[in-house]
Coordinates of C-alpha atoms and ligand atoms in Angstrom, one line a residue:
M1 CA -5.7 23.8 19.8
T2 CA -3.3 20.9 19.3
T3 CA -0.2 21.6 17.2
E4 CA 1.1 19.1 14.7
P5 CA 4.8 18.3 14.2
S6 CA 6.3 19.4 10.9
F7 CA 6.4 16.9 8.0
R8 CA 10.0 16.0 8.8
E9 CA 9.3 15.6 12.5
S10 CA 6.4 13.5 11.6
V11 CA 8.6 11.1 9.5
D12 CA 11.1 11.1 12.4
I13 CA 8.3 10.2 14.9
M14 CA 7.3 7.3 12.7
F15 CA 11.0 6.2 12.4
N16 CA 11.4 6.4 16.1
R17 CA 8.3 4.2 16.7
A18 CA 10.0 1.5 14.6
V19 CA 13.5 1.9 16.0
K20 CA 12.2 1.4 19.5
L21 CA 11.3 -2.1 18.6
M22 CA 14.7 -2.8 17.1
D23 CA 18.1 -3.5 18.4
L24 CA 20.2 -0.8 16.9
S25 CA 23.1 1.0 18.7
P26 CA 22.1 4.6 19.4
G27 CA 24.9 5.8 17.2
L28 CA 23.8 3.9 14.2
E29 CA 20.2 4.9 14.8
Q30 CA 21.1 8.5 14.8
K31 CA 23.3 8.1 11.7
I32 CA 20.4 6.6 9.8
R33 CA 17.8 9.1 11.0
V34 CA 19.6 12.4 10.1
C35 CA 19.6 14.0 6.8
N36 CA 23.3 14.1 5.5
S37 CA 23.1 17.4 3.7
T38 CA 20.8 19.9 2.1
Y39 CA 21.9 22.3 -0.5
T40 CA 20.0 25.5 -1.0
V41 CA 20.3 27.6 -4.1
R42 CA 18.9 31.0 -5.0
F43 CA 19.3 31.9 -8.6
G44 CA 18.0 34.6 -10.9
V45 CA 16.4 34.3 -14.3
R46 CA 15.6 37.2 -16.6
L47 CA 11.9 36.9 -17.5
R48 CA 9.3 39.4 -18.8
G49 CA 11.9 42.1 -18.7
E50 CA 13.1 41.7 -15.1
I51 CA 15.2 39.4 -13.0
H52 CA 13.2 36.9 -10.9
T53 CA 14.9 35.1 -8.0
F54 CA 14.0 31.4 -7.3
T55 CA 14.8 29.2 -4.4
G56 CA 15.6 25.5 -4.8
Y57 CA 16.8 22.6 -2.7
R58 CA 18.5 19.3 -3.2
S59 CA 18.7 17.2 0.0
V60 CA 20.6 14.0 0.4
H61 CA 19.3 11.9 3.3
S62 CA 21.5 8.8 3.1
E63 CA 24.4 7.7 1.0
H64 CA 24.6 4.2 2.3
M65 CA 24.2 3.3 -1.4
E66 CA 25.0 5.5 -4.4
P67 CA 23.7 7.0 -6.5
V68 CA 21.1 8.6 -4.3
K69 CA 17.7 8.9 -5.8
G70 CA 14.6 11.1 -5.4
G71 CA 12.2 13.3 -7.4
I72 CA 12.2 17.1 -8.0
R73 CA 9.1 18.9 -6.9
F74 CA 7.9 22.2 -8.3
S75 CA 5.5 23.7 -5.8
M76 CA 5.0 26.8 -3.7
S77 CA 5.0 24.6 -0.6
V78 CA 8.6 23.6 -1.2
E79 CA 10.9 24.4 1.7
Q80 CA 13.8 22.7 3.5
D81 CA 11.7 20.8 6.0
E82 CA 9.6 19.3 3.3
V83 CA 12.5 18.4 1.0
E84 CA 14.3 16.7 3.9
A85 CA 11.2 14.7 4.9
L86 CA 10.8 13.5 1.4
A87 CA 14.5 12.6 1.1
A88 CA 14.2 10.5 4.2
L89 CA 11.2 8.7 2.8
M90 CA 13.2 8.0 -0.3
T91 CA 15.9 6.2 1.7
Y92 CA 13.3 3.9 3.3
K93 CA 11.4 3.4 0.1
C94 CA 14.4 2.3 -1.9
A95 CA 15.4 -0.1 0.8
L96 CA 11.9 -1.6 1.0
V97 CA 11.6 -2.3 -2.7
Q98 CA 15.3 -3.2 -2.9
A99 CA 16.2 -0.5 -5.4
P100 CA 20.0 0.0 -4.9
F101 CA 19.9 3.7 -4.1
G102 CA 20.3 6.1 -1.2
G103 CA 17.6 8.7 -0.5
S104 CA 17.5 12.2 -1.9
K105 CA 14.9 14.8 -3.0
G106 CA 14.8 18.2 -4.6
G107 CA 12.4 21.0 -4.9
L108 CA 11.9 24.4 -6.4
R109 CA 9.6 27.0 -4.9
I110 CA 7.5 27.9 -7.9
D111 CA 3.9 27.7 -9.1
P112 CA 4.4 26.2 -12.6
R113 CA 1.0 27.4 -13.7
E114 CA 2.3 31.0 -13.5
W115 CA 4.8 30.6 -16.3
D116 CA 4.6 29.6 -19.9
E117 CA 6.5 26.6 -21.4
H118 CA 9.4 28.6 -22.6
E119 CA 9.8 30.4 -19.3
M120 CA 9.6 27.0 -17.4
E121 CA 12.3 25.7 -19.6
Q122 CA 14.6 28.6 -18.8
I123 CA 14.0 28.2 -15.1
T124 CA 14.3 24.4 -15.1
R125 CA 17.6 24.5 -17.1
R126 CA 19.0 27.1 -14.8
F127 CA 18.1 25.1 -11.7
A128 CA 19.5 22.0 -13.3
Y129 CA 22.7 23.8 -14.1
E130 CA 23.2 24.8 -10.4
L131 CA 22.7 21.2 -9.3
I132 CA 24.8 19.6 -12.1
K133 CA 27.8 21.7 -11.5
R134 CA 27.8 20.5 -7.9
D135 CA 27.3 16.8 -8.9
L136 CA 23.8 17.0 -7.3
I137 CA 22.6 15.6 -10.6
N138 CA 24.9 12.9 -11.9
P139 CA 24.4 9.3 -13.1
S140 CA 26.6 7.8 -10.5
Q141 CA 25.9 10.1 -7.6
N142 CA 22.5 11.7 -7.6
V143 CA 19.6 10.8 -10.0
P144 CA 16.4 12.9 -9.8
A145 CA 13.0 11.9 -11.2
P146 CA 9.6 13.6 -11.5
D147 CA 7.4 14.5 -8.6
M148 CA 4.6 16.9 -7.9
G149 CA 4.5 19.7 -10.6
T150 CA 7.2 18.0 -12.8
G151 CA 7.0 15.3 -15.5
E152 CA 8.6 14.0 -18.6
R153 CA 9.0 17.5 -20.1
E154 CA 11.1 18.8 -17.2
M155 CA 13.2 15.6 -17.1
A156 CA 13.9 16.0 -20.9
W157 CA 15.2 19.5 -20.2
I158 CA 17.4 18.3 -17.3
V159 CA 19.0 15.5 -19.3
D160 CA 19.7 17.8 -22.2
Q161 CA 21.3 20.4 -19.8
Y162 CA 23.4 17.6 -18.3
R163 CA 24.6 16.5 -21.8
R164 CA 25.5 20.1 -22.7
M165 CA 27.7 20.3 -19.6
N166 CA 29.1 16.8 -19.9
T167 CA 29.6 16.2 -23.6
T168 CA 31.7 13.1 -23.3
D169 CA 29.8 11.2 -20.6
I170 CA 28.6 8.1 -22.3
N171 CA 26.1 7.5 -19.4
A172 CA 24.6 10.9 -19.5
A173 CA 21.1 9.6 -20.1
A174 CA 21.2 7.9 -16.7
C175 CA 21.5 11.3 -14.9
V176 CA 17.7 11.5 -14.4
T177 CA 14.8 9.2 -14.8
G178 CA 11.2 9.7 -15.9
K179 CA 12.4 10.9 -19.3
P180 CA 10.3 10.7 -22.5
I181 CA 11.0 7.5 -24.5
N182 CA 12.8 9.5 -27.2
A183 CA 15.1 11.0 -24.6
G184 CA 16.1 7.7 -23.1
G185 CA 13.0 6.9 -21.0
I186 CA 11.4 3.5 -20.5
Q187 CA 8.0 2.2 -21.3
G188 CA 5.6 2.3 -18.4
R189 CA 7.4 5.0 -16.3
V190 CA 4.7 7.7 -16.5
E191 CA 2.0 5.3 -15.1
A192 CA 4.4 3.5 -12.8
T193 CA 3.5 5.0 -9.4
G194 CA -0.3 4.7 -10.0
R195 CA 0.3 1.2 -11.4
G196 CA 2.3 0.4 -8.3
V197 CA -0.7 1.5 -6.1
Q198 CA -2.9 -0.9 -8.1
Y199 CA -0.4 -3.8 -7.6
A200 CA -0.1 -3.0 -3.9
L201 CA -3.9 -3.1 -3.5
R202 CA -4.1 -6.4 -5.4
E203 CA -1.5 -7.9 -3.2
F204 CA -3.3 -6.7 0.0
F205 CA -6.5 -8.3 -1.3
R206 CA -4.8 -11.6 -1.7
Y207 CA -4.6 -12.2 2.1
D208 CA -7.8 -12.9 4.0
E209 CA -6.0 -12.2 7.3
D210 CA -5.0 -8.7 6.1
K211 CA -8.5 -7.9 4.7
A212 CA -10.0 -9.0 8.0
K213 CA -8.0 -6.4 9.8
A214 CA -9.6 -3.8 7.6
N215 CA -13.0 -5.4 7.9
L216 CA -13.1 -6.0 4.2
T217 CA -13.7 -9.2 2.1
G218 CA -13.6 -10.3 -1.5
T219 CA -11.6 -8.6 -4.2
L220 CA -11.2 -5.0 -5.5
K221 CA -14.4 -5.5 -7.6
D222 CA -17.2 -3.1 -6.5
K223 CA -15.1 -1.6 -3.7
L224 CA -16.0 2.0 -3.1
V225 CA -12.9 4.2 -3.6
I226 CA -12.3 8.0 -3.0
V227 CA -9.2 9.6 -4.6
Q228 CA -7.7 12.9 -3.7
G229 CA -5.6 14.5 -6.5
L230 CA -6.1 13.6 -10.2
G231 CA -2.5 14.2 -11.2
N232 CA 0.0 11.7 -12.4
V233 CA -0.3 9.3 -9.5
G234 CA -4.0 9.7 -8.6
Y235 CA -5.2 9.6 -12.2
H236 CA -3.4 6.4 -13.0
A237 CA -4.3 4.6 -9.8
A238 CA -8.0 5.6 -10.2
K239 CA -8.1 4.6 -13.8
F240 CA -6.5 1.2 -13.3
V241 CA -8.6 0.1 -10.3
S242 CA -11.8 1.2 -11.9
E243 CA -11.1 0.0 -15.5
E244 CA -9.2 -3.2 -14.7
D245 CA -10.3 -4.3 -11.2
G246 CA -13.9 -3.2 -11.2
S247 CA -13.7 -0.8 -8.3
K248 CA -16.1 2.2 -8.2
V249 CA -14.4 5.5 -7.8
I250 CA -17.3 7.4 -6.1
A251 CA -15.5 10.7 -5.5
V252 CA -12.5 12.6 -6.7
I253 CA -11.1 15.6 -4.8
E254 CA -9.1 18.3 -6.6
R255 CA -7.9 21.8 -5.8
D256 CA -11.3 23.4 -6.6
G257 CA -13.5 20.9 -4.8
A258 CA -14.8 17.4 -5.2
V259 CA -17.0 15.6 -7.6
V260 CA -19.2 12.7 -6.3
N261 CA -21.1 10.0 -8.0
P262 CA -22.2 6.9 -6.0
D263 CA -22.4 4.9 -9.2
G264 CA -18.8 5.5 -10.0
L265 CA -17.0 8.2 -12.0
N266 CA -15.6 7.7 -15.5
I267 CA -12.0 8.6 -14.8
E268 CA -11.0 9.1 -18.4
L269 CA -13.8 11.6 -19.0
L270 CA -13.1 13.4 -15.7
K271 CA -9.4 13.7 -16.4
E272 CA -10.2 15.3 -19.8
H273 CA -12.5 17.7 -18.0
V274 CA -9.8 18.6 -15.4
T275 CA -7.2 19.0 -18.1
M276 CA -9.5 21.3 -20.1
T277 CA -10.9 23.4 -17.3
G278 CA -8.3 23.1 -14.5
G279 CA -10.7 21.6 -12.0
V280 CA -13.6 19.1 -11.3
K281 CA -16.3 21.8 -11.2
D282 CA -19.0 21.6 -13.8
F283 CA -18.3 17.9 -14.6
L284 CA -21.7 16.8 -15.6
A285 CA -21.7 13.2 -14.4
G286 CA -21.5 13.9 -10.7
E287 CA -22.4 16.3 -7.9
F288 CA -19.9 19.1 -7.2
I289 CA -18.9 19.8 -3.6
E290 CA -17.0 22.9 -3.0
D291 CA -15.5 21.9 0.4
G292 CA -13.3 19.1 -1.1
A293 CA -11.6 18.2 2.1
S294 CA -15.0 17.2 3.6
V295 CA -15.2 14.4 1.0
L296 CA -12.2 12.7 2.6
E297 CA -14.6 11.9 5.5
M298 CA -17.3 10.2 3.3
D299 CA -18.1 6.5 3.6
C300 CA -15.9 4.3 1.4
D301 CA -13.9 1.1 1.5
I302 CA -10.6 2.6 0.2
L303 CA -9.3 6.1 0.4
I304 CA -6.4 7.0 -1.9
P305 CA -4.8 10.4 -0.9
A306 CA -2.7 11.2 -4.0
A307 CA -2.1 14.9 -3.8
L308 CA -0.1 16.4 -1.0
E309 CA 1.1 15.9 2.6
G310 CA -0.7 16.4 5.9
V311 CA -4.3 16.3 4.5
I312 CA -5.4 13.8 7.1
N313 CA -4.4 15.3 10.4
L314 CA -5.5 15.9 14.0
T315 CA -8.5 18.0 12.8
N316 CA -10.2 15.3 10.7
A317 CA -8.6 11.9 11.5
D318 CA -11.4 10.8 13.9
R319 CA -14.1 11.5 11.2
I320 CA -12.4 9.4 8.5
K321 CA -14.6 6.5 7.6
A322 CA -12.5 4.5 5.1
N323 CA -11.6 0.9 6.1
L324 CA -8.3 1.1 4.2
I325 CA -6.2 4.0 3.3
I326 CA -3.4 3.6 0.8
E327 CA -0.9 6.5 0.8
A328 CA -0.3 7.2 -2.8
A329 CA 1.0 10.7 -1.9
N330 CA 4.0 11.1 0.4
G331 CA 3.1 11.9 4.0
P332 CA -0.7 12.5 3.6
I333 CA -1.3 11.3 7.1
T334 CA 0.4 13.2 10.0
S335 CA 2.0 11.1 12.8
G336 CA -0.8 12.2 15.2
A337 CA -3.6 11.2 12.8
D338 CA -1.8 8.0 12.1
E339 CA -2.1 7.0 15.8
I340 CA -5.8 7.9 15.9
L341 CA -6.6 5.9 12.7
V342 CA -4.6 2.8 13.8
N343 CA -6.4 2.9 17.2
K344 CA -9.7 3.0 15.3
G345 CA -8.8 -0.1 13.3
V346 CA -8.2 1.6 10.0
V347 CA -5.5 -0.2 8.0
I348 CA -3.0 2.1 6.3
I349 CA -0.8 1.0 3.5
P350 CA 2.1 3.4 4.1
D351 CA 3.6 5.8 1.5
L352 CA 7.1 4.3 1.7
Y353 CA 5.6 1.2 0.2
A354 CA 2.5 2.4 -1.6
N355 CA 4.1 4.9 -4.0
A356 CA 7.4 3.0 -4.5
G357 CA 6.3 1.9 -8.0
G358 CA 7.8 5.2 -9.4
V359 CA 11.3 4.6 -8.0
T360 CA 11.1 0.9 -9.0
V361 CA 10.5 1.7 -12.6
S362 CA 13.0 4.5 -12.4
Y363 CA 15.5 1.9 -11.3
F364 CA 14.7 -0.1 -14.4
E365 CA 15.2 3.0 -16.5
W366 CA 18.5 3.8 -15.0
V367 CA 19.7 0.2 -15.7
K368 CA 18.4 0.5 -19.2
N369 CA 20.4 3.7 -19.7
L370 CA 23.6 2.2 -18.3
S371 CA 23.3 -0.9 -20.4
H372 CA 22.4 1.1 -23.5
I373 CA 19.8 -1.4 -24.7
R374 CA 16.1 -1.7 -24.4
F375 CA 14.7 -4.5 -22.3
G376 CA 13.6 -7.5 -24.4
R377 CA 15.6 -6.6 -27.5
M378 CA 17.8 -9.6 -27.4
Q379 CA 15.4 -12.3 -26.2
R380 CA 12.0 -11.4 -27.6
R381 CA 12.2 -13.1 -31.0
Q382 CA 14.2 -16.0 -29.7
E383 CA 11.4 -16.6 -27.2
E384 CA 8.8 -16.5 -29.9
T385 CA 10.8 -19.0 -32.0
R386 CA 11.0 -21.5 -29.1
H387 CA 7.3 -21.0 -28.4
Q388 CA 6.5 -21.7 -32.1
L389 CA 8.5 -25.0 -31.8
L390 CA 6.4 -26.1 -28.9
L391 CA 3.2 -25.1 -30.6
N392 CA 4.2 -27.1 -33.7
E393 CA 4.9 -30.1 -31.7
L394 CA 1.7 -29.9 -29.7
Q395 CA -0.3 -29.5 -32.9
R396 CA 1.6 -32.5 -34.5
L397 CA 0.6 -34.6 -31.5
G398 CA -3.0 -33.2 -31.6
D399 CA -3.3 -34.2 -35.3
D400 CA -3.1 -37.9 -34.3
P401 CA -6.7 -39.2 -35.0
S402 CA -6.9 -40.8 -31.5
I403 CA -6.2 -37.4 -29.8
N404 CA -7.5 -34.9 -32.4
W405 CA -7.1 -31.6 -30.6
E406 CA -6.9 -28.2 -32.1
L407 CA -5.2 -25.4 -30.3
S408 CA -7.3 -22.2 -30.2
D409 CA -6.1 -19.2 -32.2
S410 CA -6.4 -16.9 -29.2
F411 CA -4.2 -19.3 -27.1
K412 CA -1.7 -19.5 -29.9
S413 CA -1.4 -15.8 -30.5
K414 CA -1.1 -15.1 -26.7
Y415 CA 1.4 -17.8 -26.1
L416 CA 3.5 -17.0 -29.2
K417 CA 4.1 -13.4 -28.3
G418 CA 7.5 -12.6 -26.7
A419 CA 7.5 -10.0 -24.0
D420 CA 8.2 -6.4 -25.0
E421 CA 9.7 -3.7 -22.8
L422 CA 6.3 -2.7 -21.3
E423 CA 5.4 -6.2 -20.3
L424 CA 8.8 -6.7 -18.7
V425 CA 8.5 -3.5 -16.8
R426 CA 5.1 -4.4 -15.5
S427 CA 6.3 -7.9 -14.5
G428 CA 9.3 -6.4 -12.7
L429 CA 7.1 -3.8 -11.0
D430 CA 4.5 -6.4 -9.9
D431 CA 7.3 -8.7 -8.6
S432 CA 8.9 -5.8 -6.6
M433 CA 5.6 -4.7 -5.1
R434 CA 4.6 -8.2 -4.1
A435 CA 8.0 -9.0 -2.6
A436 CA 8.0 -5.7 -0.6
Y437 CA 4.5 -6.3 0.7
Q438 CA 5.4 -9.8 1.8
S439 CA 8.4 -8.6 3.7
M440 CA 6.3 -6.0 5.4
R441 CA 3.4 -8.2 6.3
A442 CA 5.7 -10.9 7.7
V443 CA 6.9 -8.5 10.3
W444 CA 3.3 -7.2 10.9
H445 CA 1.9 -10.7 11.6
N446 CA 4.9 -12.4 13.2
R447 CA 5.6 -9.9 15.9
D448 CA 3.1 -9.0 18.6
D449 CA 4.7 -5.7 19.2
V450 CA 4.2 -4.4 15.7
P451 CA 0.8 -2.7 15.5
D452 CA 0.6 -1.7 11.8
L453 CA 2.0 -1.9 8.3
R454 CA 3.9 1.4 8.6
T455 CA 5.9 0.3 11.6
A456 CA 6.6 -3.0 9.9
A457 CA 7.7 -1.2 6.7
F458 CA 10.1 1.0 8.7
I459 CA 11.5 -2.0 10.5
V460 CA 12.3 -3.8 7.2
S461 CA 13.8 -0.8 5.6
I462 CA 15.9 0.4 8.6
E463 CA 17.2 -3.2 9.1
R464 CA 18.4 -3.2 5.4
V465 CA 20.0 0.3 5.7
A466 CA 21.6 -0.7 9.0
A467 CA 23.0 -3.9 7.4
S468 CA 24.5 -1.8 4.6
Y469 CA 26.2 0.6 7.0
R470 CA 27.5 -2.4 9.1
S471 CA 29.0 -4.0 6.0
K472 CA 30.8 -0.8 5.4
G473 CA 32.3 -1.1 8.9
L474 CA 30.3 1.7 10.4
Ligands
NAD30 P1 0.9 16.0 -9.8 O1 1.4 17.4 -9.8 O2 0.9 15.2 -11.1 O3 -0.5 15.9 -9.2 C1 -1.0 16.4 -8.0 C2 -2.5 16.6 -8.1 O4 -3.0 17.0 -6.9 C3 -2.8 17.7 -9.2 O5 -3.9 17.2 -10.0 C4 -3.3 18.9 -8.3 O6 -4.2 19.7 -8.9 C5 -3.9 18.1 -7.1 N1 -3.9 18.9 -5.9 C6 -3.1 19.9 -5.5 N2 -3.5 20.4 -4.3 C7 -4.6 19.8 -4.0 C8 -5.5 19.9 -2.9 N3 -5.4 20.8 -1.9 N4 -6.6 19.0 -2.9 C9 -6.8 18.2 -3.9 N5 -6.0 18.0 -4.9 C10 -4.9 18.8 -5.0 O7 1.8 15.2 -8.7 P2 2.1 13.6 -8.6 O8 3.3 13.3 -9.3 O9 0.8 12.9 -9.0 O10 2.4 13.5 -7.1 C11 1.3 13.4 -6.1 C12 1.9 12.8 -4.8 O11 2.5 11.5 -5.1 C13 3.0 13.6 -4.2 O12 2.9 13.5 -2.8 C14 4.3 13.0 -4.7 O13 5.4 13.2 -3.8 C15 3.9 11.5 -4.7 N6 4.7 10.7 -5.6 C16 4.8 10.9 -6.9 C17 5.5 10.1 -7.7 C18 5.6 10.2 -9.2 O14 6.2 9.3 -9.9 N7 5.1 11.2 -9.8 C19 6.2 9.0 -7.1 C20 6.1 8.8 -5.7 C21 5.3 9.6 -5.0

């Protein structure tokens, strides 16, 4: 039996593949690779009449820029190796999309489904307290966000806990991102990672050369898609590509199995079913397959693993039939599987790029919190007034009998509307995802020694992190 490296080792192997093709001093290479620090905390909370002890981590991979940034995960799989791997990925991710942060990650070993809301609040606040008092949550030093098992609710508790402990910090709201709007959040953050996956796919499909490498043609329309994990990221990615781009999501894999429908699943209805029943079983508009993992191996154009790490590994890589895999989750493909797939000609859009939409919009939220004003508040109506001026003038010209045009009402209403926060966030996210893809593909295509997008992504990121260290005199 072949053994696989751990998640962190896997990330290091992928890092090393890229570094071999670069001209970095061994000292700098080592400095970038290693995780700077990992704090472990064990704390007790009195629940259901007894004290329960929980273990949590906050790992800081690189402080070449501060604050450092990275989500907090609530899951029974959380341990030091995983948190460090995820923190490293955050460093490279932020560099790739040019979000001005170092990399960090946190986690609490807990199954959130075992506790009710009030208990979760007590546990989350206590964990946050431990991190805040050590500046491991702080607007200028370390800014968490949601990840697997956490969402707006947990972020709202964390920001409130920070405020209680830092009553005069005017920038308190910026201590964490992914908050609900009424607690200082930003429009479009909940959907941001899934939206980023959609923008990444759209950008990929703009280049014939790239599609040819995956043996694909055309657009996203009618492409057959399989999604693993219908949580925050998977649900939004599946919803957007099916509803807006015409792709067919032919299978969704969840904890309890998979549901398959060759004509395409209605993601909204399926999500309702999963929310109500806790799984995909008994969803009427599809066939249930108990061995969910086997569905990863079904024929499809695009595979979107959006659940957890290591699901495509040495045991199943050679049976994967997708032409294109976009890593919406962090680390879904082990380094060994990655090699097998690349050799088979499968194109992989790597996690450090594919799921960077979350941190990109988190960056916008952080900026919003520090500037204490919502995006678009100053410009929107002024923009509309100027557009109105132009429309009036066009209409005046059109009224001339020799021209005689009438602007359509639908054009006028669309053109008149000034951009609100959501539109600005989407525009900023799209721009960031396109720019990052272009920087990656330039390296992929311009160098003969770069075999895949992942190596290209690492080269771009490591170069940027190295430049930042060099400018500090390191
Ligand atoms: P989530 O908790 O909202 O969803 C995870 C989903 O995966 C759940 O529906 C869960 O039931 C399902 N799942 C768990 N185990 C499974 C299994 N064995 N097989 C199939 N499905 C399974 O988490 P999320 O926020 O959507 O995160 C998913 C992935 O995306 C993680 O790797 C995370 O690190 C990454 N990510 C998330 C964000 C974000 O903004 N939330 C940003 C970047 C990356």
